Tab-separated table of C-alpha atoms in Angstrom:
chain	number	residue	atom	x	y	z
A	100	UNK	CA	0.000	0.000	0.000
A	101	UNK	CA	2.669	2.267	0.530
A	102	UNK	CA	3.848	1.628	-2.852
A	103	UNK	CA	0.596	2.885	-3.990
A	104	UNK	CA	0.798	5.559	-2.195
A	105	UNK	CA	3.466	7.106	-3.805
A	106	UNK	CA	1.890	5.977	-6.934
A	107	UNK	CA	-1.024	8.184	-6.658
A	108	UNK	CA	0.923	11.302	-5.432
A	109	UNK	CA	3.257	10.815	-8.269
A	110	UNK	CA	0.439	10.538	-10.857
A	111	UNK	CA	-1.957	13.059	-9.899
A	112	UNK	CA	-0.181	15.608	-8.009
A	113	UNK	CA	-2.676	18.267	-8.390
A	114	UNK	CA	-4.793	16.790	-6.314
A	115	UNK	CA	-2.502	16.812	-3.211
A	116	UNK	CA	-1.611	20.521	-3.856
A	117	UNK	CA	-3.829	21.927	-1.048
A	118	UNK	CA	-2.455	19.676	1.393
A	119	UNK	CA	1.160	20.470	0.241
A	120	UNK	CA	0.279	23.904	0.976
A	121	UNK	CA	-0.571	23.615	4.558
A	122	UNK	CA	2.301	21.175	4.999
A	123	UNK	CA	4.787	23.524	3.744
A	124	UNK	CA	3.303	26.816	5.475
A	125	UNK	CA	2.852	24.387	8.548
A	126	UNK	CA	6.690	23.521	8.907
A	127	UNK	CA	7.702	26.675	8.122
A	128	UNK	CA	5.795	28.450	10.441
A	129	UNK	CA	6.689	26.483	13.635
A	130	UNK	CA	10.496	25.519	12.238
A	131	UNK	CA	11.009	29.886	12.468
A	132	UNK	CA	9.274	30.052	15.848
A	133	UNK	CA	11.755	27.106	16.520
A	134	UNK	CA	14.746	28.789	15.353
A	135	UNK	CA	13.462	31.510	18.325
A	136	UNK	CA	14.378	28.310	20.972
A	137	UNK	CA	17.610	27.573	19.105
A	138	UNK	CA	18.773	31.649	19.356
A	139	UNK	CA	17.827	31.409	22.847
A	140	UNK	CA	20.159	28.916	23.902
A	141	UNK	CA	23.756	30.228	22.152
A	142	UNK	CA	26.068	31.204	24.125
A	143	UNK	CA	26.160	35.126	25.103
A	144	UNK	CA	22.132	36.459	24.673
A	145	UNK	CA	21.446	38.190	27.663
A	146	UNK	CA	19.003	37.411	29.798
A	147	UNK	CA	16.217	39.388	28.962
A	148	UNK	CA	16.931	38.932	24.634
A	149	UNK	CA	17.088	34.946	26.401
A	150	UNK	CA	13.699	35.459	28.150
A	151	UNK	CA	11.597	37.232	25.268
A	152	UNK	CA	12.904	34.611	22.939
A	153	UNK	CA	11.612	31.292	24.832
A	154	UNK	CA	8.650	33.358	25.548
A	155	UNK	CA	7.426	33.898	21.992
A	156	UNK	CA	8.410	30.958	20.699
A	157	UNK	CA	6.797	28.620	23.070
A	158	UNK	CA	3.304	30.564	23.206
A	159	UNK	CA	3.285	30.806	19.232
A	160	UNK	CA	4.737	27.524	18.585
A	161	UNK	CA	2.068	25.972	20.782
A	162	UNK	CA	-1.002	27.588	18.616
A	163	UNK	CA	0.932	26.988	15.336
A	164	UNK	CA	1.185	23.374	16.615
A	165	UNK	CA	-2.752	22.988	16.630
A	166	UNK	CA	-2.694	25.275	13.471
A	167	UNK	CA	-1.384	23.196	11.531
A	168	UNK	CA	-3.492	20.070	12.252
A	169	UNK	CA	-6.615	21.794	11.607
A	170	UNK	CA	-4.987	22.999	8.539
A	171	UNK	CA	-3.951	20.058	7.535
A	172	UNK	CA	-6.920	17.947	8.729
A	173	UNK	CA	-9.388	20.340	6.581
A	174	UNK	CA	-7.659	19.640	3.536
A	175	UNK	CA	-6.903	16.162	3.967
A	176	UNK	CA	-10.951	15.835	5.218
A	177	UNK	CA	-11.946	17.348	1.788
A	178	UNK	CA	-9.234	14.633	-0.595
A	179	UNK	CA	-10.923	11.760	1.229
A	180	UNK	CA	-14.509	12.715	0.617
A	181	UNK	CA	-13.533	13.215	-2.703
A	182	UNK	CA	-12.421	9.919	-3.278
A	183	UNK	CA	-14.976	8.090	-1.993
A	184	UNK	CA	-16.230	6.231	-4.664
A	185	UNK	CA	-11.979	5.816	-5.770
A	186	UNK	CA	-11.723	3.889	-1.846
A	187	UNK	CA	-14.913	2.128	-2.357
A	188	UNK	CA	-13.397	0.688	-6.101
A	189	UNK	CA	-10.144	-0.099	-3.654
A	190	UNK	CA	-12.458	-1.825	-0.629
A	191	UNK	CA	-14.370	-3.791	-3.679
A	192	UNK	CA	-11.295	-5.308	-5.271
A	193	UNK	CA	-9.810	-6.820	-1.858
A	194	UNK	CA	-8.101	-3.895	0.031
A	195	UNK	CA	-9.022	-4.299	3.516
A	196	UNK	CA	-9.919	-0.479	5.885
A	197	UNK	CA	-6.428	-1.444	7.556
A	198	UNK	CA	-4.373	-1.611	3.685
A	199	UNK	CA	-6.731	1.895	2.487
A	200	UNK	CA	-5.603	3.958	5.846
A	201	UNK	CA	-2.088	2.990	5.216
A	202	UNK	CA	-2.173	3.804	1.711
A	203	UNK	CA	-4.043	7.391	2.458
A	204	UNK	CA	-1.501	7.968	5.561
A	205	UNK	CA	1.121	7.151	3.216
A	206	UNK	CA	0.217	9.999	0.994
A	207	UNK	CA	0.276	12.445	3.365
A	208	UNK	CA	3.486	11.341	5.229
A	209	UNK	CA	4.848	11.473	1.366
A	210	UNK	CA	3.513	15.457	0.512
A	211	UNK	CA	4.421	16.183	4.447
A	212	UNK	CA	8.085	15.335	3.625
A	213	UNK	CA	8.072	17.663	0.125
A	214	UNK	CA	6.458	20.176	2.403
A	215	UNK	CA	9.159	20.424	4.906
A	216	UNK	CA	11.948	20.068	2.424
A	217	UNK	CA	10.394	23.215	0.711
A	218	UNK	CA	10.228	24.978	4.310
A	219	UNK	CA	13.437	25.350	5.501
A	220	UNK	CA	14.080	28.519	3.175
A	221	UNK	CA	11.623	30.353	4.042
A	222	UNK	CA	11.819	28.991	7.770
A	223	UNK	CA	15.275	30.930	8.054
A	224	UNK	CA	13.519	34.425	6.612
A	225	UNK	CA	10.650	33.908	8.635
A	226	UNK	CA	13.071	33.249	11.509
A	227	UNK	CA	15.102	36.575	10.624
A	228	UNK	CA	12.408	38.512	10.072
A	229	UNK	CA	10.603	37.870	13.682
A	230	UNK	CA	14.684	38.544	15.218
A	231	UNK	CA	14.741	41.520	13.265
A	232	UNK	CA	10.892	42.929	14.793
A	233	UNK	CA	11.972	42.253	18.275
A	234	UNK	CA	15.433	43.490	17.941
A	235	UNK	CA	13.963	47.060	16.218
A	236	UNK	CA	11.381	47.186	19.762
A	237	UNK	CA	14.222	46.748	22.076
A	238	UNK	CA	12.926	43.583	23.700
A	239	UNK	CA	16.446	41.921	21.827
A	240	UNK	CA	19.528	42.622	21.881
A	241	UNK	CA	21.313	43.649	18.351
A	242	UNK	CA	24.047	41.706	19.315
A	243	UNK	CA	22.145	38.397	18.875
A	244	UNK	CA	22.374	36.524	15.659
A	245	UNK	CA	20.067	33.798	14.461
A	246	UNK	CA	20.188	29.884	14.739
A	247	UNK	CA	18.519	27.598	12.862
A	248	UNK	CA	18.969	24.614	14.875
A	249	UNK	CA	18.339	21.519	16.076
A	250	UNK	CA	14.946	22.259	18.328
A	251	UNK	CA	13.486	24.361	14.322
A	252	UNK	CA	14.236	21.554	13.051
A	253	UNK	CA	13.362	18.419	15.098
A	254	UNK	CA	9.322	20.609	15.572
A	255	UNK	CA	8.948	21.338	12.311
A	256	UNK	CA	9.349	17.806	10.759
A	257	UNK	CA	7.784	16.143	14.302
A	258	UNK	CA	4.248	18.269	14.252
A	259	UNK	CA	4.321	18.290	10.508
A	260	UNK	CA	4.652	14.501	9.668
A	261	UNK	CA	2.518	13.889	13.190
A	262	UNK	CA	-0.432	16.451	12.526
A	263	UNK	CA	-0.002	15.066	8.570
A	264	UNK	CA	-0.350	11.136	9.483
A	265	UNK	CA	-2.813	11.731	11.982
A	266	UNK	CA	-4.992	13.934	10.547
A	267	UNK	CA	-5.438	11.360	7.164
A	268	UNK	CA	-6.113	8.374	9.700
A	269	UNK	CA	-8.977	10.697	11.150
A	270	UNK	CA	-10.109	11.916	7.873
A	271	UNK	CA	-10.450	8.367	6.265
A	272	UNK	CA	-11.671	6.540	9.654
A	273	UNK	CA	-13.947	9.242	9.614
A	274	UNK	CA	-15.079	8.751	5.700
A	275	UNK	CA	-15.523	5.315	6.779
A	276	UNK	CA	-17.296	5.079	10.113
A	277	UNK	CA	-20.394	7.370	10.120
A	278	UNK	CA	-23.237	7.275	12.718
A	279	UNK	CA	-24.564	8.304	15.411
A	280	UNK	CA	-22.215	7.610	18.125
A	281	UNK	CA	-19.630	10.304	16.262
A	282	UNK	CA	-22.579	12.976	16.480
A	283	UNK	CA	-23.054	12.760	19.817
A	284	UNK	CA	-19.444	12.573	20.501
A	285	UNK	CA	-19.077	16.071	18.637
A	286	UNK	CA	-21.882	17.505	20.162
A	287	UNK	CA	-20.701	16.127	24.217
A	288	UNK	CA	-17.465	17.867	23.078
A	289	UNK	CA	-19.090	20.935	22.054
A	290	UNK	CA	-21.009	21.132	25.269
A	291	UNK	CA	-17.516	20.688	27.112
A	292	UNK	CA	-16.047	23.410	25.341
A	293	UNK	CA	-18.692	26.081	25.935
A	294	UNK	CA	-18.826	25.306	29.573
A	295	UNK	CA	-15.080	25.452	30.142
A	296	UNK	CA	-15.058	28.584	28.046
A	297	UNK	CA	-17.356	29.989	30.392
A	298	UNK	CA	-15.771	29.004	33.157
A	299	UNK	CA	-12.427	30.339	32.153
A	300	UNK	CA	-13.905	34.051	31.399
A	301	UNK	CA	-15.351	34.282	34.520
A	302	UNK	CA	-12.206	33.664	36.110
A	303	UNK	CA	-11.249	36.605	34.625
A	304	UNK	CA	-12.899	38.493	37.743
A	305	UNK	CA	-10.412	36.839	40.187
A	306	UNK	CA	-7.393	38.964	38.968
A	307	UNK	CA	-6.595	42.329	39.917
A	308	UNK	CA	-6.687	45.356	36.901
A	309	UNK	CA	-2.686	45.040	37.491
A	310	UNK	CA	-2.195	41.029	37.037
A	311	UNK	CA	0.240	40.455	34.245
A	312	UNK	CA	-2.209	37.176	33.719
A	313	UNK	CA	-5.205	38.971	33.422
A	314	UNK	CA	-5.409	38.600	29.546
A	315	UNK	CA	-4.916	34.494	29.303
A	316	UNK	CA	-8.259	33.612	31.486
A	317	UNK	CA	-10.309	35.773	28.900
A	318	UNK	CA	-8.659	34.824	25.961
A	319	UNK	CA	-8.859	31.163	26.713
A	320	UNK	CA	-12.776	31.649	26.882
A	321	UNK	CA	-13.257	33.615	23.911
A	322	UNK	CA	-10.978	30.804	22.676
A	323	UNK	CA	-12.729	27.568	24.151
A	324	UNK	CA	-16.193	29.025	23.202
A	325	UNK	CA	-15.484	29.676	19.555
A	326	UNK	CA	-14.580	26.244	19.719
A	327	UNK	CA	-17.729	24.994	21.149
A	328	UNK	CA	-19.620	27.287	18.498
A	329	UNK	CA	-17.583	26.009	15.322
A	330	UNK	CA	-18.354	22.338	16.643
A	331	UNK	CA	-22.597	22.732	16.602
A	332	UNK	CA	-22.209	25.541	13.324
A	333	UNK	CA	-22.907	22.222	11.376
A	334	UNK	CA	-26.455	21.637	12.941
A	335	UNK	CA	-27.266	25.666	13.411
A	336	UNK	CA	-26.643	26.104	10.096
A	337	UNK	CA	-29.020	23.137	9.296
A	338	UNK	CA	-31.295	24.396	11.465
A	339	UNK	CA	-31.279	27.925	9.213
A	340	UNK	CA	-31.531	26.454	6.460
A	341	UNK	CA	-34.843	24.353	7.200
A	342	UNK	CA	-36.490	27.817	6.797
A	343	UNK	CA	-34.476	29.888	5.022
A	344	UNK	CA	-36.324	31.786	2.120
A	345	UNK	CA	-34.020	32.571	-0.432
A	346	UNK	CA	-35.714	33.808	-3.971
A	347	UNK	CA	-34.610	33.305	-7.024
A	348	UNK	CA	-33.356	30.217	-9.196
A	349	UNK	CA	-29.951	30.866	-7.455
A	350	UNK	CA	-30.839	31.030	-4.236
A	351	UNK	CA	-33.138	28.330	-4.515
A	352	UNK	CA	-30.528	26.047	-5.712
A	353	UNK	CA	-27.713	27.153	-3.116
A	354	UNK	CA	-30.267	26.166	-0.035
A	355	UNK	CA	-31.109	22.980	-1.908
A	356	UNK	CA	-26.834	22.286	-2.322
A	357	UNK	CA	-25.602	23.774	1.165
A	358	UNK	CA	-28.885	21.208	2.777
A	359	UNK	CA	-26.988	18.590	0.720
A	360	UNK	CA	-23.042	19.398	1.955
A	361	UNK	CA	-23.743	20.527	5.685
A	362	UNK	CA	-20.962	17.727	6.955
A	363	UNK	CA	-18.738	18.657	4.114
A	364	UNK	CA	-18.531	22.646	5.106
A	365	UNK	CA	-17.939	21.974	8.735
A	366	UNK	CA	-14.185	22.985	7.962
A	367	UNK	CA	-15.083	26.287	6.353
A	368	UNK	CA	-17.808	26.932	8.979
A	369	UNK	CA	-14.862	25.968	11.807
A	370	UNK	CA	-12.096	28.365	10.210
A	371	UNK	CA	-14.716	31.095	10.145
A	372	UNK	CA	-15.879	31.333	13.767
A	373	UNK	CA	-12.741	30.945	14.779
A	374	UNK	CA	-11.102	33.665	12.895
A	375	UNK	CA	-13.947	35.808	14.026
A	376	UNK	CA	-13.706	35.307	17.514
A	377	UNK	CA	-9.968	34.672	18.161
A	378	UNK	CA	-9.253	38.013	15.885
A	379	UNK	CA	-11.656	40.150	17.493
A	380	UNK	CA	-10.926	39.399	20.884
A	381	UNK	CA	-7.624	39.706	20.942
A	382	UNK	CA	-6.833	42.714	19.095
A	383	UNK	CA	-9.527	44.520	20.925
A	384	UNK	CA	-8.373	43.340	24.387
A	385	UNK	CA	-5.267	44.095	23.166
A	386	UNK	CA	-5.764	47.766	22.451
A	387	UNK	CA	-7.761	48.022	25.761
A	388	UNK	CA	-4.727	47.337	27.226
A	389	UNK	CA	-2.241	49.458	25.005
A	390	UNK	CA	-5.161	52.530	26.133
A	391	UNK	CA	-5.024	51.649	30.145
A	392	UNK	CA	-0.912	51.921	29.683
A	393	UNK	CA	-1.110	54.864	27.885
A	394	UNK	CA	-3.369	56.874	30.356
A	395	UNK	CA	-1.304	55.961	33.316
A	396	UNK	CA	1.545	57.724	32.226
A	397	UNK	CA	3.793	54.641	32.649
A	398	UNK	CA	6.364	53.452	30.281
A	399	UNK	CA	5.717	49.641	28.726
A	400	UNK	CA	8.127	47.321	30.272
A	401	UNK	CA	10.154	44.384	28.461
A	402	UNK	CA	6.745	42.296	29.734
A	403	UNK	CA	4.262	44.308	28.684
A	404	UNK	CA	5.983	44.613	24.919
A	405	UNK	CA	6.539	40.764	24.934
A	406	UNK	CA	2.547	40.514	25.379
A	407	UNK	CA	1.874	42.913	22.948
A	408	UNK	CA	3.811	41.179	20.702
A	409	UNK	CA	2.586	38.098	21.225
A	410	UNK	CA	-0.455	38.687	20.757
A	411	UNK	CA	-0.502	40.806	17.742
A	412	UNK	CA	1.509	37.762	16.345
A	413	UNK	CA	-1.100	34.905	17.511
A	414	UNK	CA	-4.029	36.990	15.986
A	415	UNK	CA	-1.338	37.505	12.841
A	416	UNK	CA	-0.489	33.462	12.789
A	417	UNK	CA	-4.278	32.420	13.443
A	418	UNK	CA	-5.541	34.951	10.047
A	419	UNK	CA	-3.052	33.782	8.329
A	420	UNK	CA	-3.947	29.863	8.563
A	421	UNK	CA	-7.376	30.388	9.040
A	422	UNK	CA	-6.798	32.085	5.402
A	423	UNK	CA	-5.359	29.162	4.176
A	424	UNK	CA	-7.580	26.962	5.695
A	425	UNK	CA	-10.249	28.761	4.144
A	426	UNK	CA	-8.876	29.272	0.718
A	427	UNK	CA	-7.931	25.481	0.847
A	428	UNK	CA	-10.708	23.958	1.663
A	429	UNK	CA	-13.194	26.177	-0.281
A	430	UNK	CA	-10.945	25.628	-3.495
A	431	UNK	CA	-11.168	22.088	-3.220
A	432	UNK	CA	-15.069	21.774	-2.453
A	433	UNK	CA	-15.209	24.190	-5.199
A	434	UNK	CA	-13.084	22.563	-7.824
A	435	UNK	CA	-14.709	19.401	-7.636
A	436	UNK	CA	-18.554	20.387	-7.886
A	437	UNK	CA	-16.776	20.378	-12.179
A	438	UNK	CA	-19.762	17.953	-12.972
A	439	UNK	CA	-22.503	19.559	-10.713
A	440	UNK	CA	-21.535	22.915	-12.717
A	441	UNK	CA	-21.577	20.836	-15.916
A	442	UNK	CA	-25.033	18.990	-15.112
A	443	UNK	CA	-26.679	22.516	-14.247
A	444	UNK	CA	-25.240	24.447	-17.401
A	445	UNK	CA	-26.532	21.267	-19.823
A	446	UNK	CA	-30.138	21.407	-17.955
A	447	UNK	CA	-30.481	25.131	-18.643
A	448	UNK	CA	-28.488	27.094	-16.443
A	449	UNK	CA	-26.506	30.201	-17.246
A	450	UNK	CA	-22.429	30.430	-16.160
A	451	UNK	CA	-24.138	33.660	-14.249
A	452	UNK	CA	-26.802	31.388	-12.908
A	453	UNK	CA	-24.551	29.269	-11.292
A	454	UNK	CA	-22.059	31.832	-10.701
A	455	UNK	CA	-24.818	33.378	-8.537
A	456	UNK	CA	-25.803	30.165	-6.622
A	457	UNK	CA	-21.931	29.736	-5.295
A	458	UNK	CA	-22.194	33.859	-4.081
A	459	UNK	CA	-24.797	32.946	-1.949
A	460	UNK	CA	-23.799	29.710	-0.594
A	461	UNK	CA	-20.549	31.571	0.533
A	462	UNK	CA	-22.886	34.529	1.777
A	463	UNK	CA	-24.715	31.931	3.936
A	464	UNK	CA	-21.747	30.262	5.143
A	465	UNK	CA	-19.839	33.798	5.988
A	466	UNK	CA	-23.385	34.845	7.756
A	467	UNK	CA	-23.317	31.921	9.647
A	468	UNK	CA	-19.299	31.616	10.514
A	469	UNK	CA	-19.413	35.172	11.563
A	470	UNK	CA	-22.417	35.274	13.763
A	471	UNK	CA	-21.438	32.724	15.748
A	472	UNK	CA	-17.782	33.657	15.949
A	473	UNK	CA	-19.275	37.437	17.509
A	474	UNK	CA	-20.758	35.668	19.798
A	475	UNK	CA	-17.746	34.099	21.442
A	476	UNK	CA	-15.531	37.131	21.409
A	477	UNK	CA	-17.205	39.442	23.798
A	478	UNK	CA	-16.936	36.464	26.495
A	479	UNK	CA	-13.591	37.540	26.406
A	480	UNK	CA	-13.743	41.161	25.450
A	481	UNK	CA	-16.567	42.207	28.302
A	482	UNK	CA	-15.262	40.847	31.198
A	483	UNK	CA	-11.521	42.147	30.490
A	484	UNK	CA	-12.674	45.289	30.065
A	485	UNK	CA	-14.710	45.513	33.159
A	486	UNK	CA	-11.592	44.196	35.401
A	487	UNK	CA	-9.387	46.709	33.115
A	488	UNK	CA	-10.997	49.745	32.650
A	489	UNK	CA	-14.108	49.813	34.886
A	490	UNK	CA	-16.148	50.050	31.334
A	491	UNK	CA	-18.014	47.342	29.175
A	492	UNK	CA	-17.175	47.476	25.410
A	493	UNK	CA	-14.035	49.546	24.347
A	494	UNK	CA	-15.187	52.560	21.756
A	495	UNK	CA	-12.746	50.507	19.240
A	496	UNK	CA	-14.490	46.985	19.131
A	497	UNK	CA	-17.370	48.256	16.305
A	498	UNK	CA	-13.840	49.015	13.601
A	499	UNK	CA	-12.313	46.087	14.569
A	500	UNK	CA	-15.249	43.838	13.828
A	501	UNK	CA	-15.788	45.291	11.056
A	502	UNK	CA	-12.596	45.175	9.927
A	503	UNK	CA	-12.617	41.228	10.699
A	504	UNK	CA	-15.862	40.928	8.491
A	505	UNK	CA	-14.912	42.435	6.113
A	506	UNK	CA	-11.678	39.949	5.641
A	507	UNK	CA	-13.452	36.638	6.233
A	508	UNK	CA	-16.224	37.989	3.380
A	509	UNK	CA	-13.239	38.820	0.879
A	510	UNK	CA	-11.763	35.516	1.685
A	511	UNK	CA	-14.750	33.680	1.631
A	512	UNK	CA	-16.414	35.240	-2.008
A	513	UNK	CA	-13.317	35.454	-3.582
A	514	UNK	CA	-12.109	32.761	-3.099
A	515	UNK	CA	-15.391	30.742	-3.791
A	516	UNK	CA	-16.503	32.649	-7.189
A	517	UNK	CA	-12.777	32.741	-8.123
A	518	UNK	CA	-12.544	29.222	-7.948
A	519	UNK	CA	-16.115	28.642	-9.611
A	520	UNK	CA	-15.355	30.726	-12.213
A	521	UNK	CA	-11.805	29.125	-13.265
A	522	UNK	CA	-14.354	25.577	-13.268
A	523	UNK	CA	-16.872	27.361	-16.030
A	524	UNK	CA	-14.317	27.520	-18.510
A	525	UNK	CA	-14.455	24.052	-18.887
A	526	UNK	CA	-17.066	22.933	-21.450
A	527	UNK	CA	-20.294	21.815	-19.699
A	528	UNK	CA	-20.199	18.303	-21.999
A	529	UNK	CA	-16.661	17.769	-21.278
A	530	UNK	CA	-16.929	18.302	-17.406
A	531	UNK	CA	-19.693	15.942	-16.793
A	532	UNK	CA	-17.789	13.274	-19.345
A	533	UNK	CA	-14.542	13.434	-17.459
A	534	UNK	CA	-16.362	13.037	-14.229
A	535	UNK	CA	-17.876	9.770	-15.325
């Protein structure tokens, strides 16, 4: 089966090209957070350049850890959906569920290892440029040079081959073992999340307005209930759709196809709430605090900028991968709805017709991804400000949501009518043909 494996990436490569992408952004991400850990530890950095270093690369390495598995895992998800009826011709002809995982881990393991071969160049820029940001703030010294060693290294190829392997067992095991008993697991994890996320913003009132660890208790909520959110956006947006009244032959059609692919835009739906909520709450708790410092007169210490830092960088890290997690996995449903498109042209549709059915699936799904993400983020927002600042909701939190919107709706259209529109210039004749 392995043999096979390598078979298939070699002979269709195109169709691993979405999960090459998160494999190679994956590895290089955490391999120049990593390089931040190998810097650290040469001989000479002061304490403080020392201190800032570790810091940043531990708290950022950890998110980009579970980054790249859910970037990973969406794409990967999508492949083996798409190749159901290719696993089923496998599972027919004597390949056991045991022989068809290996062969599907064996892909990714294979594109995980062209990934992180293509990484380490742009691990070592990525690397230099986060040295050069913290040595232009003062939190490091100038004197300090950067490593690439054997900690970049060692993470990037561990989490990328681990989050690659396991992420195709789950997404075949998963292609292969519906039911019931996974619902209800999703939905008892769901319920988990929300409650710890509530838990862990109320904390937030135990600290004092001066804590240095006042931010993580509401952060973790806001985090832990988009979570629970993205988990159940799967049966809300069911739920909508039920009674949605869309008018039109477009909008009847994109109910009638997002009804139909629910389970298969639980990655989309995911990457949206989380991008929502994560984004907002951080930068605006962020510039809640960057307002508190500034009207006490006092001068940011080494702390203070390393938390500033770090979390303009998290909410950078988590839009970028949430971007490609998006653009990924909407490219890929996209791409291979080539006979749907070509079915819908030859019964009478227009290329505008069915142009305008994939606008509003992605307006429902941005709708839906966006609402539920602003409803996670001022569990984090609210009670930070309260302990901060004595107030509710900063003046600021209105732009920044907007400004949030705004981003996951470009991604989302663009990326979905881009995508639809490259698939129309195929014949309608030829795309159904090929297809069968």
């Amino acid at each position: 089966m392995l043999a096979l494996a390598l078979r298939s990436v070699r002979g269709r490569p195109g169709r691993f090209l979405a999960t090459l992408l998160s494999a190679f952004l994956g590895a290089a991400l955490v391999m120049a957070f990593g390089s931040l850990h190998d810097t650290a530890g040469q001989p000479g950095v002061d304490e403080v350049s020392a201190r800032t270093l570790t810091t940043s690369a531990g708290v950022v390495g950890g998110y980009g850890t579970l980054l790249v598995f859910f970037a990973v895992a969406s794409t990967l998800t999508v492949n083996v959906r798409q190749r159901a009826a290719e696993l089923e011709l496998l599972r027919c002809s004597g390949a056991t569920p045991a022989q068809i995982r290996r062969m599907v881990v064996g892909e990714a393991v294979a594109v995980a290892v062209v990934g992180v071969v293509l990484a380490l160049g742009p691990a070592v820029l990525g690397g230099r440029a986060l040295l050069d940001a913290f040595q232009d703030s003062g939190q490091v010294s100038r004197s300090v040079d950067l490593v690439l060693g054997p900690v970049a290294l060692l993470s990037g190829t561990g989490v990328t081959l681990l989050a690659s392997a396991g992420a195709a067992f789950l997404a075949v095991r998963r292609a292969t073992r519906r039911g019931v008993r996974r619902a209800r697991a999703r939905t008892l994890l769901a319920y988990g999340a929300l409650a710890a996320g509530a838990l862990a913003a109320a904390s937030t009132f135990a600290f004092s307005a001066t804590d240095a660890a006042l931010m993580a208790a509401p952060a973790y909520g806001a985090i832990l209930l988009s979570v629970g959110c993205a988990l159940l956006a799967p049966r809300l947006l069911g739920a909508l759709l039920a009674g949605l009244p869309l008018g039109g032959a477009s909008g009847w059609l994109a109910v009638r196809n997002l009804r139909r692919r629910v389970d298969e835009l639980s990655g989309v739906l995911m990457a949206l709430v989380l991008f929502t909520a994560i984004s907002t709450a951080t930068v605006t708790m962020q510039s809640v605090e960057s307002d508190a410092v500034a009207a006490s007169g006092l001068r940011k210490s080494v702390d203070a900028k390393n938390l500033e830092t770090l979390n303009l960088t998290v909410v950078g890290v988590i839009a970028v991968f949430v971007c490609i997690m998006l653009v990924n996995s909407l490219y890929a449903a996209t791409s291979y709805r080539s006979s749907e498109f070509g079915r819908q042209r030859l019964a009478g549709a227009t290329p505008v017709q069915v142009l305008g059915t994939v606008g509003a699936e992605s307006v429902v799904l941005t709708v839906v991804g966006v609402a539920l993400g602003s409803l996670a983020a001022p569990a984090g927002i609210v009670p930070f400000t309260m302990v901060r600042t004595d107030g509710t909701l900063p003046g600021r939190t209105l732009g920044i949501w907007l400004a949030v919107c705004a981003v996951a709706a470009a991604v989302t259209l663009g990326t979905s009518l881009l995508t639809a529109r490259r698939v129309l210039r195929t014949p309608a004749i030829g795309a159904v043909t090929r297809a069968v």
